[in-house]
Amino acid sequence: MRAVLVLYFKYFLGWDDDFATTIYHTFAALCYLTPILGAIVADSWLGKFKTIIYLSIVYAAGQVILAVSAIHDITDTDRDGTPDNMTFHISLSMVGLLLIALGTGGIKPCVAAFGGDQFQDHQEKQRGTFFSIFYLSINAGSLLSTIITPVLRAQECGIHKQRECYPLAFGVPAALMVVALIVFIVGSGMYTKTAPQGNIMVKFCRCVGFAIKNRFRHRSSAYPKREHWMDWAEEKYDKLLIAQVKMVLKVLFLYIPLPMFWALFDQQGSRWTLQATTMNGDFGLLTIQPDQMQTINPILILVLVPIMDSLIYPLIAKCNLNFTALKRMTVGMFLAALAFVCAGLIQLQIDETLPKFPSGAEAQVKFINMIEGEAISVNAGGHVYELKPFDASADYLTFAEPFNLSVGGGAPYLQDLPDASRNTIIFRKDGGNPRPQRFSDITAKPEKGANSIRFLNGWTSKLNVTVGESSFGDIVANNMSVYVSVGQGEPQFKIMDASGNECVFTQSLGFGSSYTNVIPPTFAFGENCAASIRPIMDISPNSVHMALQIPQYFLMTAGEVVFSVTGLEFAYSQAPSNMKSVLQAGWLLTVAFGNIIVLIVAEAATLEEQWAEYILFASLLVVVCVIFSVMAYFYTYIDPMKIEAQFAHPDSDELKRKGSFDKNKVHDPHGKQRKDSDSSREGDRAAETKM
């Protein structure tokens, strides 16, 4: 559903790029904040099975409400295809997204764990196979959705007026979610359901809270200092729990810089999708929608994960390079920063191809000679043009104040154009003299990669022009039609007069262009009627190809594989088994805070150029990358089993000495101290990462 969400915000709800990005990342942040609530509910109250069922109902209900909110006919009383009560649609959308965030977040920590509960301790191999299939299923779903959902969105639907079918794009996932829930419930009798046993996250938070409160109570110098601030919890909690909390806090401290990675990663669905709308998606045999470019991410994941595990990492190990987990994560962050540098460079290329629109008191104008058989000389504020019949000036002129306009050395006309406007002035004969006539042009690049087309009727009588289901209306003589949005391809325009004569004009269109198609006075219905129609390009089509986004997607996905999978693998190896859920919650929180960073930058940064924002994010991540690498350098690995063993065998002084947590030292099988070394693998790390 997120594949088309930012486009729904921009093109259906009518929000600008920044606000659409803000709400998109607010929703993403909520999706990663609510898993903590889901974990507490599952472990302390309902159990995983009931939590999945109840919150899946909430999830599906939210998706249905979102689909309903996208039906424009509900409030389209004037039947023009635009909702008349946008407040209703926005309110319904926000309710739907809130329920989806609650539902998806609530089941996020439960689904993978519930699957793992179905296996006994001796079934480690089968459990590993399950998590591999689970991870593959998630990526397959991600791949299919980023291909199919944009296709559904691109369909046209509506009772009175056809427009992009967001109800279908949101409704199909809603239906599939209901089907998935029914299938899950049907299998209820086959599941192993463990009863709630109390939430370790609650115990963790209470233990930390008590230590802080107790330390504050004894802040006076009269009280002796303790070796670690968590030791102030000893009055209430046993030493084993305190030692386990210390291990988790040590890893959580390393989590602090990580949100910056997710701040960049999650912009694939917002800024990068919006960037693709200004690019050329024609790949020859197929046309790629802007929101389909995200398909590259799951495809590359399915390719890169096995390549990394079976080729790259073993090759690095054979070269005797100490490529530890924390070093991998540092490389992953650096790759993400490079991806945004690529995005910035591509944005610079795009900006060079974009027209310069007027701003403030500026106005722009171009000229068309509609006088049959007569060339004219136009002098506009000192700019002289020689225009042949039915010819147009090459580009727009920009004026900051009124200017004199004269034709063929005649008396000048003072032209005072509206501020921040684009205009076309045509010249036609009036009493033997050329007479100017002004029309307003669009002042923005056509959206969604569509083309804005209009017709200038220079013929002697009224004409009616249609393309597909869209109509330009009746165009009277010497007048301009309204703009009609036309997709890429070779559309056929049907031109008809009052007598029923018909002419078909075929035009080859790319992405994001604007044309004024001139029907001259010499136009005549017949076999070659279209030959006399003159297309005049007002805005050039998108020329930067969408394929140029592939390198940035590759770098970002490679960064994800190196950073994300390795991150949870490292964290799990450094925490006691009963507190892995706390680290999972902490990991999901880094994703939430990453999206919050995007909100702050999008709202606070007053950067007018999009490329500058990309470079800003890349620079921030490089700084964070350096900080994290320093933290990683001074990090010393621990062995949770050894630390827990000293509390299981309190009489063993040797274990106490060698396993002391506070010295942060453990020993490998060869007797050497291990610092920032590689971590052991967990069977479910990949599944938990993607969830």
XYZ file of C-alpha atoms in Angstrom:
691
model
C 0.000 0.000 0.000
C 2.881 2.379 0.763
C 4.060 2.011 -2.848
C 1.381 4.485 -4.009
C 0.725 6.364 -0.758
C 2.817 9.467 -1.425
C 1.249 9.818 -4.903
C -2.201 9.515 -3.324
C -1.327 12.356 -0.965
C -0.036 14.562 -3.772
C -2.422 13.906 -6.622
C -5.692 12.917 -4.906
C -5.580 14.923 -1.678
C -3.725 17.757 -3.421
C -0.852 18.175 -0.948
C 2.515 19.612 -1.994
C 5.708 17.530 -2.057
C 6.909 18.572 1.404
C 3.602 17.983 3.199
C 3.040 14.669 1.387
C 6.546 13.590 2.468
C 5.856 14.716 6.050
C 2.628 12.723 6.414
C 4.170 9.696 4.662
C 7.041 9.554 7.163
C 4.731 10.289 10.119
C 2.759 7.199 9.117
C 5.966 5.160 8.713
C 7.179 6.317 12.143
C 3.876 5.258 13.763
C 4.168 1.828 12.117
C 7.472 1.329 13.952
C 6.444 2.883 17.283
C 3.350 0.711 17.819
C 5.213 -2.668 17.860
C 6.212 -1.935 21.464
C 2.527 -1.759 22.364
C 1.853 -4.970 20.415
C 4.652 -6.829 22.211
C 3.395 -5.741 25.647
C -0.213 -6.705 24.830
C 0.858 -10.110 23.469
C 3.248 -11.065 26.283
C 1.299 -9.617 29.219
C -2.357 -10.009 28.282
C -3.700 -11.663 25.106
C -0.896 -13.917 23.910
C 0.551 -13.854 20.387
C -2.316 -15.715 18.664
C -5.164 -13.486 19.885
C -3.074 -10.339 19.416
C -2.456 -11.247 15.764
C -6.181 -11.895 15.187
C -7.559 -8.806 16.929
C -5.023 -6.370 15.516
C -5.277 -7.921 12.031
C -8.979 -7.033 12.141
C -7.977 -3.463 13.027
C -5.396 -3.603 10.205
C -7.936 -4.789 7.603
C -10.543 -2.258 8.787
C -8.023 0.547 8.359
C -7.206 -0.624 4.845
C -10.915 -0.737 3.925
C -11.466 2.776 5.315
C -8.468 4.052 3.335
C -9.875 2.483 0.153
C -13.272 4.127 0.791
C -11.589 7.498 1.402
C -10.117 7.327 -2.122
C -13.542 7.065 -3.852
C -13.972 10.531 -5.340
C -17.603 9.930 -6.341
C -18.723 10.034 -2.684
C -18.492 13.838 -2.552
C -18.270 14.652 -6.270
C -21.663 16.390 -6.452
C -20.847 18.376 -9.597
C -19.504 15.228 -11.318
C -16.262 16.835 -12.513
C -14.009 14.084 -11.097
C -12.775 16.234 -8.181
C -14.120 15.673 -4.637
C -16.099 18.669 -3.395
C -15.582 17.896 0.300
C -11.857 17.210 0.596
C -12.034 17.467 4.410
C -14.144 14.292 4.439
C -11.597 12.365 2.342
C -8.614 13.631 4.366
C -10.312 12.764 7.694
C -11.244 9.284 6.494
C -7.705 8.736 5.130
C -6.120 9.715 8.435
C -8.445 7.386 10.402
C -7.575 4.550 8.007
C -3.820 5.170 8.252
C -4.000 5.388 12.051
C -5.750 2.002 12.234
C -3.248 0.496 9.762
C -0.319 1.805 11.838
C -1.853 0.313 14.977
C -2.596 -3.001 13.257
C 0.674 -3.509 11.389
C 2.716 -2.345 14.370
C 0.767 -4.563 16.739
C 1.337 -7.754 14.762
C 4.930 -6.914 13.727
C 6.629 -8.365 16.843
C 4.194 -11.303 17.072
C 4.066 -12.994 13.663
C 7.664 -14.177 13.371
C 7.812 -15.086 17.070
C 4.527 -17.035 16.836
C 5.969 -18.977 13.895
C 9.055 -19.788 15.936
C 6.866 -21.043 18.804
C 5.594 -23.875 16.572
C 8.955 -25.695 16.788
C 10.495 -27.672 19.641
C 14.028 -27.109 20.905
C 15.337 -30.092 18.910
C 13.879 -28.699 15.649
C 16.434 -25.962 15.074
C 16.947 -26.929 11.423
C 13.210 -26.833 10.698
C 12.891 -23.513 12.513
C 15.700 -22.098 10.389
C 13.962 -23.341 7.237
C 10.730 -21.697 8.378
C 12.399 -18.320 8.896
C 14.094 -18.558 5.495
C 10.723 -19.226 3.809
C 9.152 -16.494 5.923
C 11.800 -13.974 4.831
C 11.412 -15.067 1.201
C 7.622 -14.653 1.457
C 7.965 -11.105 2.787
C 10.296 -10.110 -0.036
C 8.108 -11.857 -2.614
C 5.113 -9.903 -1.279
C 7.114 -6.687 -1.403
C 8.176 -7.411 -4.976
C 4.670 -8.268 -6.183
C 3.109 -5.278 -4.447
C 5.507 -2.736 -5.932
C 4.742 -4.151 -9.385
C 0.972 -4.699 -9.107
C -0.213 -1.841 -6.854
C 1.037 0.922 -9.213
C -0.631 -0.914 -12.126
C -3.916 -0.959 -10.194
C -3.442 2.716 -9.346
C -2.899 3.578 -13.029
C -6.295 2.105 -13.989
C -9.151 4.577 -14.399
C -12.395 4.197 -12.476
C -15.351 6.279 -11.363
C -19.114 6.503 -11.804
C -19.400 9.976 -13.289
C -15.800 10.850 -14.182
C -12.898 8.460 -14.725
C -9.681 9.126 -12.814
C -6.776 7.156 -11.335
C -8.105 4.198 -9.367
C -6.686 4.601 -5.869
C -9.717 2.759 -4.393
C -8.618 -0.342 -6.333
C -4.958 0.094 -5.327
C -5.981 0.250 -1.633
C -8.936 -2.138 -1.892
C -7.033 -5.151 -3.253
C -4.574 -5.186 -0.282
C -7.602 -4.837 2.033
C -9.268 -7.884 0.451
C -6.042 -9.898 0.577
C -5.543 -8.963 4.242
C -9.026 -10.286 5.023
C -8.267 -13.519 3.131
C -4.956 -13.903 4.980
C -6.715 -13.400 8.330
C -9.340 -16.042 7.480
C -6.626 -18.544 6.454
C -4.755 -17.854 9.692
C -7.895 -18.401 11.805
C -8.796 -21.628 9.953
C -5.467 -23.129 11.038
C -6.110 -22.326 14.706
C -6.424 -25.976 15.766
C -2.960 -26.827 14.428
C -1.053 -24.132 16.325
C 0.987 -24.334 19.486
C -0.241 -21.395 21.573
C 1.877 -20.310 24.516
C 0.159 -18.460 27.333
C 1.285 -14.891 28.191
C 4.180 -15.070 30.645
C 4.741 -11.411 31.435
C 6.577 -8.955 29.275
C 10.349 -8.761 29.680
C 10.237 -5.275 28.160
C 8.159 -4.072 31.111
C 10.611 -5.677 33.544
C 13.517 -4.092 31.678
C 11.958 -0.617 31.824
C 11.031 -0.963 35.509
C 14.521 -2.112 36.404
C 16.143 0.810 34.558
C 13.602 3.236 36.004
C 14.226 2.035 39.562
C 18.012 2.311 39.114
C 17.707 5.911 37.921
C 15.265 6.827 40.686
C 17.368 5.147 43.368
C 20.542 6.824 42.108
C 18.807 10.203 42.216
C 17.699 9.570 45.809
C 21.305 8.759 46.780
C 23.000 11.512 44.790
C 24.668 12.929 47.901
C 28.427 12.434 48.211
C 27.744 10.736 51.540
C 26.789 7.581 49.669
C 29.608 5.491 48.156
C 29.739 5.252 44.387
C 28.915 1.986 42.682
C 30.801 0.439 39.785
C 27.889 0.845 37.296
C 24.821 3.074 37.610
C 22.563 0.024 37.080
C 23.963 -1.406 40.345
C 21.608 1.018 42.129
C 18.806 -1.423 41.240
C 20.269 -4.148 43.499
C 17.974 -3.168 46.379
C 14.951 -4.451 44.420
C 16.137 -6.672 41.540
C 18.378 -9.742 41.436
C 21.880 -9.471 40.056
C 21.184 -11.713 37.055
C 18.464 -9.383 35.749
C 20.687 -6.360 36.363
C 23.571 -7.987 34.460
C 21.222 -8.796 31.575
C 19.969 -5.198 31.505
C 23.579 -3.975 31.396
C 24.247 -6.146 28.348
C 21.189 -4.783 26.552
C 21.999 -1.162 27.427
C 25.471 -1.621 25.985
C 23.968 -2.580 22.631
C 21.226 0.070 22.812
C 23.948 2.699 23.217
C 25.295 1.644 19.807
C 21.775 2.066 18.380
C 21.852 5.846 18.985
C 23.389 6.804 15.576
C 21.359 4.258 13.580
C 18.143 6.270 12.905
C 20.052 8.400 10.385
C 20.408 5.361 8.102
C 16.645 4.768 8.143
C 16.039 8.475 7.516
C 17.655 7.988 4.120
C 16.422 4.451 3.466
C 12.693 5.183 3.830
C 12.839 8.089 1.375
C 12.750 5.511 -1.419
C 8.972 5.610 -1.051
C 8.679 9.400 -0.853
C 11.351 11.693 -2.334
C 12.723 9.127 -4.790
C 9.215 8.300 -6.062
C 8.498 12.008 -6.530
C 11.828 12.343 -8.343
C 10.780 9.549 -10.721
C 7.638 11.512 -11.686
C 9.911 14.049 -13.427
C 11.773 11.393 -15.416
C 11.289 9.385 -18.598
C 9.919 5.903 -17.824
C 9.921 4.535 -21.379
C 11.964 1.319 -21.347
C 11.022 0.298 -24.886
C 8.957 -2.850 -24.441
C 7.350 -1.542 -21.254
C 6.593 1.742 -19.558
C 7.541 1.976 -15.875
C 5.312 3.974 -13.516
C 7.189 6.219 -11.037
C 6.018 4.161 -8.050
C 7.150 0.922 -9.724
C 10.830 1.869 -9.497
C 10.728 0.683 -5.871
C 10.480 -2.839 -7.324
C 14.258 -2.752 -7.715
C 14.715 -2.932 -3.927
C 13.104 -6.356 -3.253
C 14.592 -7.771 -6.474
C 18.087 -6.733 -5.422
C 17.532 -8.037 -1.877
C 16.660 -11.487 -3.207
C 19.829 -11.371 -5.329
C 22.277 -9.698 -2.921
C 21.525 -11.586 0.321
C 22.737 -14.991 -0.977
C 25.618 -13.325 -2.869
C 26.798 -11.585 0.311
C 26.434 -14.683 2.497
C 27.904 -17.252 0.120
C 30.415 -15.225 -1.903
C 31.416 -11.773 -0.646
C 31.787 -12.494 3.084
C 33.650 -15.829 2.595
C 35.942 -14.143 0.049
C 36.753 -11.353 2.503
C 37.412 -13.954 5.215
C 39.815 -15.832 2.910
C 41.736 -12.593 2.423
C 42.195 -12.500 6.210
C 40.420 -9.139 6.459
C 38.799 -8.489 9.830
C 35.426 -7.419 8.387
C 33.442 -7.518 11.637
C 29.725 -6.931 12.102
C 30.161 -3.328 13.213
C 32.466 -2.614 10.274
C 29.842 -4.049 7.924
C 27.233 -1.732 9.405
C 29.568 1.234 8.910
C 30.013 0.261 5.249
C 26.222 -0.049 4.917
C 25.733 3.511 6.163
C 28.408 4.793 3.792
C 26.719 3.046 0.833
C 23.405 4.703 1.753
C 25.138 8.105 1.814
C 26.586 7.386 -1.653
C 23.075 6.502 -2.864
C 21.876 9.968 -1.864
C 24.856 11.593 -3.560
C 23.755 9.765 -6.739
C 20.190 11.005 -6.198
C 21.515 14.559 -5.830
C 23.544 14.337 -9.038
C 20.533 12.997 -10.953
C 18.391 15.797 -9.516
C 20.896 18.321 -10.866
C 20.512 16.754 -14.315
C 16.721 16.893 -14.006
C 16.811 20.540 -12.884
C 18.855 21.474 -15.951
C 16.069 20.146 -18.191
C 13.228 21.860 -16.307
C 11.847 25.134 -17.676
C 12.414 28.319 -15.693
C 8.991 29.519 -14.612
C 8.276 33.159 -13.656
C 8.209 34.197 -10.012
C 7.213 37.316 -8.125
C 6.630 40.262 -10.471
C 8.031 38.382 -13.477
C 5.920 37.363 -16.461
C 6.750 35.297 -19.527
C 5.408 35.439 -23.072
C 5.805 33.747 -26.441
C 4.303 34.642 -29.818
C 2.470 32.783 -32.613
C 1.800 34.212 -36.088
C -1.711 33.114 -37.154
C -1.826 35.292 -40.283
C -2.160 33.231 -43.442
C 0.552 33.759 -46.090
C 2.265 36.650 -44.317
C 5.483 36.738 -42.314
C 5.636 39.354 -39.563
C 8.348 41.101 -37.574
C 7.645 41.286 -33.830
C 9.460 43.695 -31.515
C 8.849 42.883 -27.847
C 10.739 45.242 -25.536
C 13.705 45.295 -27.917
C 13.606 41.574 -28.721
C 12.925 41.169 -32.455
C 11.450 38.008 -34.022
C 10.731 37.167 -37.658
C 7.752 34.827 -37.606
C 6.600 32.891 -40.648
C 2.916 31.994 -41.010
C 1.775 29.650 -38.176
C 5.264 29.819 -36.668
C 6.068 30.497 -33.007
C 8.927 32.138 -31.152
C 11.491 29.590 -29.982
C 11.098 30.200 -26.252
C 9.450 32.399 -23.682
C 10.671 35.941 -23.006
C 10.782 37.056 -19.376
C 9.747 40.590 -18.350
C 9.744 42.130 -14.891
C 7.747 45.203 -15.942
C 5.356 46.302 -18.759
C 6.912 46.366 -22.243
C 6.133 47.799 -25.677
C 5.007 45.371 -28.366
C 4.930 46.313 -32.041
C 4.386 44.385 -35.268
C 5.973 45.251 -38.603
C 7.094 48.691 -37.419
C 3.536 49.692 -36.487
C 2.381 51.571 -33.418
C 3.494 49.879 -30.180
C 1.081 48.324 -27.725
C 1.930 48.573 -24.018
C 1.727 45.048 -22.609
C 1.234 44.693 -18.847
C 1.166 40.957 -18.124
C -0.085 39.444 -14.831
C 2.621 38.696 -12.241
C 4.065 35.164 -12.166
C 2.235 34.240 -15.368
C 3.104 32.505 -18.629
C 1.347 33.768 -21.708
C 0.966 33.132 -25.428
C 0.162 36.106 -27.683
C -1.180 35.267 -31.126
C -1.363 37.691 -34.040
C -4.321 37.593 -36.437
C -5.690 40.018 -39.030
C -8.213 42.561 -37.790
C -9.244 45.193 -40.340
C -6.092 44.583 -42.345
C -3.700 45.035 -39.403
C -2.119 42.379 -37.145
C -3.911 42.333 -33.801
C -2.476 40.701 -30.655
C -4.606 38.355 -28.553
C -3.322 36.961 -25.211
C -3.938 33.508 -23.668
C -2.729 32.189 -20.292
C -0.393 29.187 -20.215
C 0.314 26.686 -17.440
C 3.012 27.728 -14.954
C 4.168 24.324 -13.704
C 5.491 21.092 -15.123
C 2.614 18.635 -15.791
C 2.308 16.163 -12.923
C 2.577 12.371 -12.851
C 4.549 12.388 -16.103
C 1.392 13.260 -18.069
C 1.269 15.810 -20.909
C -0.806 19.000 -20.929
C -2.293 19.482 -24.411
C -4.488 22.263 -25.786
C -5.693 23.311 -29.247
C -5.690 26.750 -30.862
C -8.572 26.992 -33.363
C -7.561 29.304 -36.207
C -10.208 27.848 -38.513
C -13.296 29.707 -39.667
C -15.858 27.982 -37.429
C -16.320 26.081 -34.169
C -14.539 22.732 -33.708
C -14.916 19.939 -31.153
C -11.814 17.949 -30.136
C -11.703 14.732 -28.079
C -9.036 12.222 -27.051
C -10.189 8.918 -25.579
C -12.803 9.716 -22.906
C -11.587 13.315 -22.489
C -12.954 16.316 -24.331
C -11.453 19.717 -25.103
C -14.983 21.022 -25.556
C -16.232 23.253 -28.336
C -13.487 25.634 -29.478
C -14.800 28.719 -31.209
C -12.843 30.372 -34.024
C -9.667 32.236 -33.017
C -9.788 30.836 -29.525
C -7.846 28.447 -27.301
C -9.163 25.256 -25.706
C -8.703 24.196 -22.115
C -5.735 21.999 -21.199
C -6.337 18.240 -21.130
C -3.985 15.785 -19.424
C -2.877 13.069 -21.876
C -0.646 10.094 -21.111
C 2.548 9.000 -22.820
C 2.273 7.244 -26.174
C 0.646 8.101 -29.507
C -2.850 9.358 -28.677
C -5.346 10.051 -31.447
C -7.201 13.366 -31.295
C -10.576 13.465 -33.082
C -11.461 16.861 -34.542
C -15.065 17.379 -35.645
C -17.082 20.292 -36.994
C -20.792 21.024 -36.687
C -21.499 19.078 -39.906
C -20.009 15.855 -38.546
C -16.788 15.947 -40.574
C -13.958 14.209 -38.729
C -10.179 14.459 -38.756
C -7.840 12.248 -36.723
C -4.580 13.815 -35.573
C -1.976 11.468 -34.046
C 0.727 12.935 -31.843
C 3.765 11.212 -30.312
C 4.074 12.192 -26.642
C 6.702 11.479 -24.032
C 6.440 12.331 -20.312
C 5.757 15.720 -18.737
C 5.466 17.918 -21.844
C 3.032 20.640 -22.852
C 1.932 21.431 -26.416
C -0.269 23.975 -28.133
C -1.577 22.286 -31.274
C -2.362 24.971 -33.851
C -5.242 24.369 -36.271
C -4.506 26.996 -38.977
C -7.005 28.876 -41.188
C -5.816 26.652 -44.069
C -7.089 23.514 -42.296
C -9.452 21.380 -44.374
C -11.173 18.069 -43.642
C -10.037 15.243 -45.867
C -7.496 12.461 -46.218
C -4.444 14.561 -45.249
C -6.246 16.922 -42.877
C -3.796 16.289 -40.004
C -0.794 17.406 -42.082
C -1.641 21.085 -41.638
C -1.890 20.929 -37.809
C 1.203 22.460 -36.212
C 2.273 21.232 -32.709
C 4.118 23.959 -30.777
C 6.058 22.745 -27.731
C 5.592 24.954 -24.673
C 7.305 22.629 -22.163
C 9.755 19.970 -23.289
C 9.195 16.333 -22.215
C 11.167 14.667 -19.426
C 14.522 13.749 -20.931
C 16.391 12.240 -17.961
C 15.728 8.495 -18.079
C 14.383 6.620 -15.066
C 17.096 3.982 -15.541
C 19.537 6.473 -14.013
C 17.870 5.785 -10.655
C 19.071 2.170 -10.735
C 22.577 2.957 -9.306
C 21.100 4.765 -6.299
C 18.674 1.885 -5.667
C 21.559 -0.594 -5.959
C 23.718 1.318 -3.472
C 20.824 1.731 -1.033
C 19.821 -1.952 -1.214
C 23.438 -3.085 -0.817
C 23.620 -0.791 2.201
C 20.417 -2.320 3.590
C 21.707 -5.883 3.205
C 25.047 -5.062 4.841
C 23.570 -2.826 7.554
C 20.195 -4.261 8.479
C 20.765 -8.019 8.474
C 24.172 -7.625 10.139
C 22.791 -5.197 12.732
C 20.286 -7.610 14.217
C 22.745 -10.479 13.942
C 25.244 -8.467 15.989
C 22.653 -7.301 18.533
C 21.244 -10.778 19.095
C 24.708 -12.222 19.690
C 25.381 -9.614 22.366
C 22.179 -9.924 24.389
C 20.809 -12.594 26.717
C 18.224 -14.847 25.086
C 15.351 -13.623 27.262
C 15.892 -9.986 26.167
C 16.034 -10.323 22.401
C 12.533 -8.815 22.228
C 13.833 -5.673 23.942
C 16.533 -5.334 21.287
C 13.948 -5.971 18.548
C 11.835 -3.146 19.980
C 14.918 -0.936 20.128
C 15.731 -1.753 16.503
C 12.201 -0.884 15.367
C 12.437 2.377 17.323
C 15.528 3.354 15.299
C 13.373 3.017 12.157
C 10.670 5.201 13.729
C 13.154 7.872 14.803
C 14.708 7.769 11.324
C 11.343 8.752 9.834
C 10.987 11.484 12.454
C 14.356 12.888 11.305
C 12.930 13.174 7.777
C 9.965 15.107 9.194
C 12.264 17.528 11.003
C 14.525 18.114 7.996
C 11.606 18.409 5.543
C 9.918 21.034 7.746
C 12.945 22.833 9.222
C 15.352 22.922 6.280
C 14.555 25.866 4.031
C 16.347 24.453 1.004
C 14.745 25.536 -2.253
C 16.662 22.988 -4.323
C 15.869 19.291 -3.957
C 19.434 18.253 -4.870
C 20.711 20.274 -1.896
C 18.415 18.333 0.446
C 19.774 15.036 -0.914
C 23.349 16.189 -0.320
C 22.393 17.429 3.173
C 21.070 13.977 4.110
C 24.162 12.301 2.630
C 26.453 14.635 4.587
C 24.568 14.031 7.849
C 24.857 10.266 7.374
C 28.601 10.513 6.667
C 29.047 12.445 9.933
C 26.973 9.839 11.792
C 28.971 7.099 10.039
C 32.226 8.534 11.414
C 30.738 8.768 14.929
C 29.495 5.176 14.739
C 32.868 3.904 13.504
C 34.547 5.540 16.519
C 31.981 3.948 18.857
C 32.546 0.597 17.146
C 36.319 0.891 17.511
C 36.056 1.210 21.279
C 33.366 -1.442 21.616
C 34.439 -4.712 23.218
C 32.381 -7.818 22.520
C 30.820 -9.738 25.390
C 29.709 -13.312 25.801
C 26.233 -13.292 27.398
C 26.414 -16.983 28.331
C 29.629 -16.507 30.311
C 28.268 -13.471 32.103
C 25.060 -15.285 33.025
C 27.083 -18.332 34.107
C 28.777 -16.439 36.935
C 25.366 -15.864 38.494
C 24.356 -19.468 37.914
C 27.567 -20.589 39.742
C 28.082 -17.955 42.424
C 30.857 -19.954 44.109
C 33.082 -19.913 41.029
C 35.572 -17.110 41.576
C 37.280 -18.003 38.338
C 34.076 -17.390 36.366
C 33.508 -14.151 38.193
C 36.996 -13.033 37.344
C 36.938 -14.007 33.656
C 33.296 -13.159 32.973
C 33.134 -9.793 34.676
C 30.705 -7.702 32.671
C 31.961 -4.380 33.843
C 35.419 -4.915 32.394
C 33.762 -5.718 29.064
C 36.249 -8.478 28.329
C 35.651 -11.998 27.074
C 38.028 -14.586 25.686
C 37.792 -16.608 22.518
C 38.515 -20.337 22.328
C 42.200 -19.612 21.621
C 42.615 -17.539 24.749
C 42.910 -14.192 22.955
C 40.900 -11.151 23.956
C 38.236 -10.383 21.347
C 37.387 -6.776 20.412
C 34.872 -5.754 17.717
C 34.893 -9.314 16.393
C 32.392 -11.168 14.267
C 29.120 -12.282 15.802
C 27.243 -15.551 15.657
C 24.263 -15.997 13.377
C 20.652 -16.310 14.443
C 18.239 -18.349 12.306
C 15.532 -15.721 12.462
C 17.649 -12.577 12.032
C 16.646 -11.914 8.433
C 12.958 -12.424 9.054
C 13.010 -10.147 12.093
C 14.935 -7.539 10.089
C 12.394 -7.348 7.289
C 9.443 -7.427 9.681
